[in-house]
Each structure stands twice: as structure tokens, then as C-alpha cells.
CSV table of C-alpha atoms in Angstrom, one decimal:
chain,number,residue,atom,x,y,z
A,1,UNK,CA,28.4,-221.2,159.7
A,2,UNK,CA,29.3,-224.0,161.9
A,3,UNK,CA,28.6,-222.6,165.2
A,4,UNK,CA,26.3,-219.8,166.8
A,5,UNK,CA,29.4,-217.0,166.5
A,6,UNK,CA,30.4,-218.0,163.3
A,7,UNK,CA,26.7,-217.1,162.2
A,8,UNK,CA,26.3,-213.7,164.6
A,9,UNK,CA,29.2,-212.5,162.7
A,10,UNK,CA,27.9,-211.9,159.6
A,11,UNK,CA,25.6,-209.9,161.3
A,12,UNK,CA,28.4,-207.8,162.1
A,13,UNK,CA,28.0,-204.5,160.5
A,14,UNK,CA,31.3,-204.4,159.1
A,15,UNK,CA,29.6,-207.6,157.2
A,16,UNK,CA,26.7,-206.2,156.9
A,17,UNK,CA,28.0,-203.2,155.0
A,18,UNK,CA,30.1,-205.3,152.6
A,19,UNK,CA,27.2,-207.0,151.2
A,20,UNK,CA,25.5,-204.2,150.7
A,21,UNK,CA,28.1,-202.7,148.6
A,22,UNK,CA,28.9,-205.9,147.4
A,23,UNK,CA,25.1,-206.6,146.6
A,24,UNK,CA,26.0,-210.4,147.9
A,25,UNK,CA,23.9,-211.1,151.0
A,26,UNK,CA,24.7,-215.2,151.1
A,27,UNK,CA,26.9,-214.8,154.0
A,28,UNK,CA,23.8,-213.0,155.6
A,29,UNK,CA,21.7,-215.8,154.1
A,30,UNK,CA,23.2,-219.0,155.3
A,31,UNK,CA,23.8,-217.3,158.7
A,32,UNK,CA,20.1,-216.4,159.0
A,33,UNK,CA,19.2,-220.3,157.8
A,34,UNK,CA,21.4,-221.5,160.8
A,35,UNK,CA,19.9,-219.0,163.5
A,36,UNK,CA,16.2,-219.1,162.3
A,37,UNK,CA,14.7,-221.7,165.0
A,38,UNK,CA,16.3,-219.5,167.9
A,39,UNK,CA,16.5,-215.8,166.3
A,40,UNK,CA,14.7,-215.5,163.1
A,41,UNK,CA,16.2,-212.7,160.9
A,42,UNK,CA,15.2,-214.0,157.9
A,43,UNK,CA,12.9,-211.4,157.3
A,44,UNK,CA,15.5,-208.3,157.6
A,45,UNK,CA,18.1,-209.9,155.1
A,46,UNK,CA,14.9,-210.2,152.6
A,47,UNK,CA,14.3,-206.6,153.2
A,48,UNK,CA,18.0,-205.8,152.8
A,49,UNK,CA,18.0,-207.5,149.5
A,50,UNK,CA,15.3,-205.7,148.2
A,51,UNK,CA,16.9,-202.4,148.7
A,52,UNK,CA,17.7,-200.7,145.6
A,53,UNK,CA,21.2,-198.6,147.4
A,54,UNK,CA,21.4,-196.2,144.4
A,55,UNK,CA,18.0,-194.7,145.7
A,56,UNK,CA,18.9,-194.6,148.9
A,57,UNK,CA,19.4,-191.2,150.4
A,58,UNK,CA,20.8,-191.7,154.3
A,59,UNK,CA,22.4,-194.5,155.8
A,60,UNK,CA,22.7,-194.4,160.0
A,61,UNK,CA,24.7,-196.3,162.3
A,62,UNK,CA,24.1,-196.8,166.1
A,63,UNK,CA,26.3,-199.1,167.4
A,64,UNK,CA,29.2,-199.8,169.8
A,65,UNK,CA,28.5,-200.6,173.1
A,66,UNK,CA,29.3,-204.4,172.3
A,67,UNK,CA,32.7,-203.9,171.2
A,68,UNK,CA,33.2,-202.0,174.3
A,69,UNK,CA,31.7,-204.8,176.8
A,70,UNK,CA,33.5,-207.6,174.9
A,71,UNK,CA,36.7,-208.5,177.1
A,72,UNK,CA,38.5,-209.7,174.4
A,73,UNK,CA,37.8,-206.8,171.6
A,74,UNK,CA,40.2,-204.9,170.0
A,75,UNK,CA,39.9,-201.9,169.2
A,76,UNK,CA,42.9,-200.4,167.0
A,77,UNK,CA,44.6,-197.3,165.9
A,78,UNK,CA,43.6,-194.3,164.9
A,79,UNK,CA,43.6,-194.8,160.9
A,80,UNK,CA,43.3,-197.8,161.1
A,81,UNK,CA,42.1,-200.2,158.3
A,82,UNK,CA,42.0,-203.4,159.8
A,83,UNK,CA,38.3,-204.9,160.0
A,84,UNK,CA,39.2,-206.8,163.2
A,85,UNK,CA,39.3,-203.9,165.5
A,86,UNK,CA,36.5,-201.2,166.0
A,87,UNK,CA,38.4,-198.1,165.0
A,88,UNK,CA,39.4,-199.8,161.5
A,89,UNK,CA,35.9,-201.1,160.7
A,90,UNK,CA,34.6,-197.3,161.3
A,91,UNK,CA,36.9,-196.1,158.5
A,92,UNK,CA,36.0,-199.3,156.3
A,93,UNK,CA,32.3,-198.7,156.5
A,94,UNK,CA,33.1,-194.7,156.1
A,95,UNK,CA,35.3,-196.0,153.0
A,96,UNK,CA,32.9,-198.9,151.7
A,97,UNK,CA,29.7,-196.9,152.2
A,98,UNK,CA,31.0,-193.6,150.3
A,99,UNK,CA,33.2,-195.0,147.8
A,100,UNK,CA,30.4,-197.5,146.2
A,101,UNK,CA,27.3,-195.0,146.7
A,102,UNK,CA,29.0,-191.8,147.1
A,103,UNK,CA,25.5,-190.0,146.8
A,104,UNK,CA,24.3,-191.1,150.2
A,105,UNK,CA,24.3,-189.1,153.1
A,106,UNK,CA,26.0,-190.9,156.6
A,107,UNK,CA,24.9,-190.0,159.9
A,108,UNK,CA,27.0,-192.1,162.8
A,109,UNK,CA,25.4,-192.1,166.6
A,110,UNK,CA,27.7,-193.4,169.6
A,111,UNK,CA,26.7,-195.2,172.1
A,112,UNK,CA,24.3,-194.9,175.5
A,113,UNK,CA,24.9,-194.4,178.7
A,114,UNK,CA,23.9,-198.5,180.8
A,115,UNK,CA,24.5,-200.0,183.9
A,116,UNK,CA,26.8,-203.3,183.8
A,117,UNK,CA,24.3,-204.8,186.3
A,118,UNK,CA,20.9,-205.8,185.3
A,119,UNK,CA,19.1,-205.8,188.8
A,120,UNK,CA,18.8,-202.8,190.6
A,121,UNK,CA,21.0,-204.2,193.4
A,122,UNK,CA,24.2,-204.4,191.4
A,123,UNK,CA,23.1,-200.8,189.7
A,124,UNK,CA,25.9,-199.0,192.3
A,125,UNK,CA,28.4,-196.5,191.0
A,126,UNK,CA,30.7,-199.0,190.1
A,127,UNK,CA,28.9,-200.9,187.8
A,128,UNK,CA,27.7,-197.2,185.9
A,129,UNK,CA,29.0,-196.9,182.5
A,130,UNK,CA,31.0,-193.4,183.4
A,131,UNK,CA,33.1,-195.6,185.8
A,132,UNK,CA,33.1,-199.2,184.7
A,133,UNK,CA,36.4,-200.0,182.7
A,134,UNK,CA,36.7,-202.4,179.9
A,135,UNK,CA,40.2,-202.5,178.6
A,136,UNK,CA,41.4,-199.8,181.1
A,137,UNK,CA,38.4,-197.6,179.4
A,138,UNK,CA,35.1,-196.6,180.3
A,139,UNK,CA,32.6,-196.7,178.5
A,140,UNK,CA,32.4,-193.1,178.3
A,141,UNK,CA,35.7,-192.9,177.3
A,142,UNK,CA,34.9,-195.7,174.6
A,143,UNK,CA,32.4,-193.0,173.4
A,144,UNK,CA,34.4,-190.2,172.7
A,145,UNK,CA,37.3,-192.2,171.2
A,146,UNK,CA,34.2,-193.2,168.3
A,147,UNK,CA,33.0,-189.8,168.3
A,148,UNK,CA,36.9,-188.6,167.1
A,149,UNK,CA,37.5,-191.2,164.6
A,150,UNK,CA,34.6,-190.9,162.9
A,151,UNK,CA,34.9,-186.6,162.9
A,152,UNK,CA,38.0,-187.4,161.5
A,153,UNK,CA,35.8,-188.3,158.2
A,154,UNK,CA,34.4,-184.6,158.2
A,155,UNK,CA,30.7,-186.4,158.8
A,156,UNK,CA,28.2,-185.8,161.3
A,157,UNK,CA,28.5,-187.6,164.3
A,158,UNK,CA,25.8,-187.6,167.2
A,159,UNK,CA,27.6,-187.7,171.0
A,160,UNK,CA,24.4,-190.0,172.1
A,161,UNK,CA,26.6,-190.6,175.5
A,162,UNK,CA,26.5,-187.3,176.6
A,163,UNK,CA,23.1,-185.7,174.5
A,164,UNK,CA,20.7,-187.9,175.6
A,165,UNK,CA,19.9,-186.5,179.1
A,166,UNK,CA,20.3,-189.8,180.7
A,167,UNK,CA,21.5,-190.8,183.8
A,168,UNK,CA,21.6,-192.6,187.0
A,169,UNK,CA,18.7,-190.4,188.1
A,170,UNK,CA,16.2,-191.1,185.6
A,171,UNK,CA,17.6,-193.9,184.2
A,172,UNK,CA,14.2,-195.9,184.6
A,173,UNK,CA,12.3,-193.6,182.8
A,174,UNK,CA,13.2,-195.3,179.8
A,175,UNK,CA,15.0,-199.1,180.9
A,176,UNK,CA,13.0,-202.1,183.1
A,177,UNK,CA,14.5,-203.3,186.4
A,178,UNK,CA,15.8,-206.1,184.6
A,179,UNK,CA,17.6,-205.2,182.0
A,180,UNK,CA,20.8,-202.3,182.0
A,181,UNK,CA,21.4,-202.1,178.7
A,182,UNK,CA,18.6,-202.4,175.9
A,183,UNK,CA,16.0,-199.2,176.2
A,184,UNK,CA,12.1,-200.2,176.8
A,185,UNK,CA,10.2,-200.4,173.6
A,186,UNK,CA,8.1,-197.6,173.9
A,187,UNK,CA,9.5,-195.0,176.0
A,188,UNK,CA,12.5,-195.4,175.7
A,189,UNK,CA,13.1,-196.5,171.9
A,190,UNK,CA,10.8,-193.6,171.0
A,191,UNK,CA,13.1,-190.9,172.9
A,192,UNK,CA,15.7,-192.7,170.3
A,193,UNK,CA,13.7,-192.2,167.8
A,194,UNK,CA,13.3,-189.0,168.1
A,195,UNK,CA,16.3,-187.8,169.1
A,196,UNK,CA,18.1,-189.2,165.5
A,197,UNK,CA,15.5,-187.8,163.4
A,198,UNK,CA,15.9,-184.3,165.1
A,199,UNK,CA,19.9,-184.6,164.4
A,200,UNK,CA,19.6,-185.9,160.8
A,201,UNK,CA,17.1,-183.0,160.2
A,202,UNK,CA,19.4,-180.2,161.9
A,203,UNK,CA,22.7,-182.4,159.6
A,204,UNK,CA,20.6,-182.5,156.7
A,205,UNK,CA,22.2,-183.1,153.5
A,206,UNK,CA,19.9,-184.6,151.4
């Protein structure tokens, strides 16, 4: 990489899933080398390496609101297959994942609910995720149209929007004052936590 995006975007999971089926991390590598003084991942691309994928049992993705907040995103067609947009990576990592280790088991969780303001005076009800539009979509919307595409795989997908029993109300339960978007480690990583192990156990297919 040449840049700071260049690098991120091996990071992408798209990326991520290709060298995992591909068993060819140097992307992941030299991306990790050019980030290390200012975000050190070295450590999870060793890890990732040193997966053996035939013995892996579940794979789970819980991603999305990024696409969603990026302006200039695309996000495709139903069916589609093109890598560049979010509905066409969904069906290549369905397709990558389950075509080279057709043994494992893939759980897929859509996004949260987050305010697009960080301090709580911009948290109003047009900065909430239900009524925010990027694209001409909310982010709610966003989540459902994930939640489709990837049923359209027959696999179990996890509505984390609208199952998570967050809201505007007791939205700092589990987020700081200062931050809209990532949960507090703790509290609010745990309810995570739990809440994906209690839908792989209730999908469970391995």
C-alpha cells in the first residue's frame, strides 16, 4: 500500500475472506507493516494465519454500518457479484466461504442501531439511525435490505437492528457520551456477546 486507504482495504472483509480461502494473507501482511506505528494489527493477521480453516466449525460476520455511513458507497443489486458494492460482496463471501470449506457453518448479524452525532447535543431525532438517510436510505432501511440478501442464501441471519432492544431511551446503557457508534467495552460489547452466542446456539448446525 501506498496510502492509509489503500492499506484499510485489505482489511476489508471481502479481502479478508479471500485470503482465507485463498490461504494468502500478504495483502493482509504488507497492509499491517504500513499501519503498525498508528494501528497495530499485526497480531490478528498472525492469528489468522495460524488458523487451520478445515477445523473450523462457524464463521460469523457483523458488519455493515460503514458501508451504510460512507457517502460515496455503493451498494448494488440484488444478485449481484460485483465485490465493489455491499450486496455483491455478501454473495462473494456466501460463495467464497462455502464453496472452499463447505463444512463450516455461517451465521451473518446486521447492523446496530447509532446516533450520527457523537455528543449528546447533536443526539436529536434527526441524527437517529431510524431517520438519518444515506443514499436516500436509513440506516434501518440499510438493515433490512442485508438481512434479505443474505436470507436469500437459505442461512441464518440475526436482525441485530431490530433484536437488540436498543434505543433512543436507553441508548447509554451500553455507548459513552462521546461516542454514537462503537458499544462501551464492557457493557455494552458483552450484551453483544451474548446476544450472538444465544442465536448461533438456537441456529445451531454444527
Amino acid at each position: 500500500p501506498t496510502n492509509d486507504n489503500e492499506a484499510y482495504a485489505a482489511f476489508d472483509i471481502i479481502n479478508m475472506v479471500k485470503a482465507a480461502c485463498e490461504q494468502n494473507f500478504e495483502k493482509q501482511i504488507n497492509a499491517a507493516s504500513y499501519l503498525q506505528s498508528k494501528d497495530n494489527n499485526t497480531a490478528i493477521i498472525e492469528r489468522l494465519q495460524s488458523i487451520d480453516w478445515t477445523s473450523v466449525s462457524a464463521v460469523t460476520i457483523f458488519a455493515g454500518t460503514n458501508d451504510w455511513n460512507n457517502a460515496s458507497s455503493a451498494w448494488g443489486e440484488s444478485g449481484s457479484t460485483d465485490v465493489n458494492t455491499t450486496l455483491g460482496a455478501i454473495n462473494e463471501i456466501v460463495r467464497l466461504i462455502l464453496t472452499t470449506y463447505p463444512h463450516i457453518s455461517l451465521y451473518w448479524f446486521s447492523p446496530i442501531v447509532r446516533w450520527l452525532a457523537n455528543d449528546l447535543e447533536g443526539r436529536t431525532d434527526e441524527t437517529w439511525s431510524d431517520n438519518f438517510k444515506r443514499n436516500n436510505k436509513t440506516l434501518k432501511e440499510f438493515s433490512s435490505m442485508v438481512v434479505e440478501e443474505v436470507s436469500k442464501h437459505h442461512l441464518p441471519i440475526c436482525d441485530m437492528y431490530n433484536t437488540l432492544g436498543w434505543n433512543q431511551y436507553n441508548f447509554s446503557q451500553y455507548f459513552n457520551d462521546t461516542d454514537g457508534t462503537h458499544p462501551i467495552k464492557g457493557r455494552g460489547m458483552e450484551y453483544i456477546g451474548r446476544k450472538i452466542i444465544a442465536f448461533v446456539n438456537a441456529n445451531k448446525t454444527f
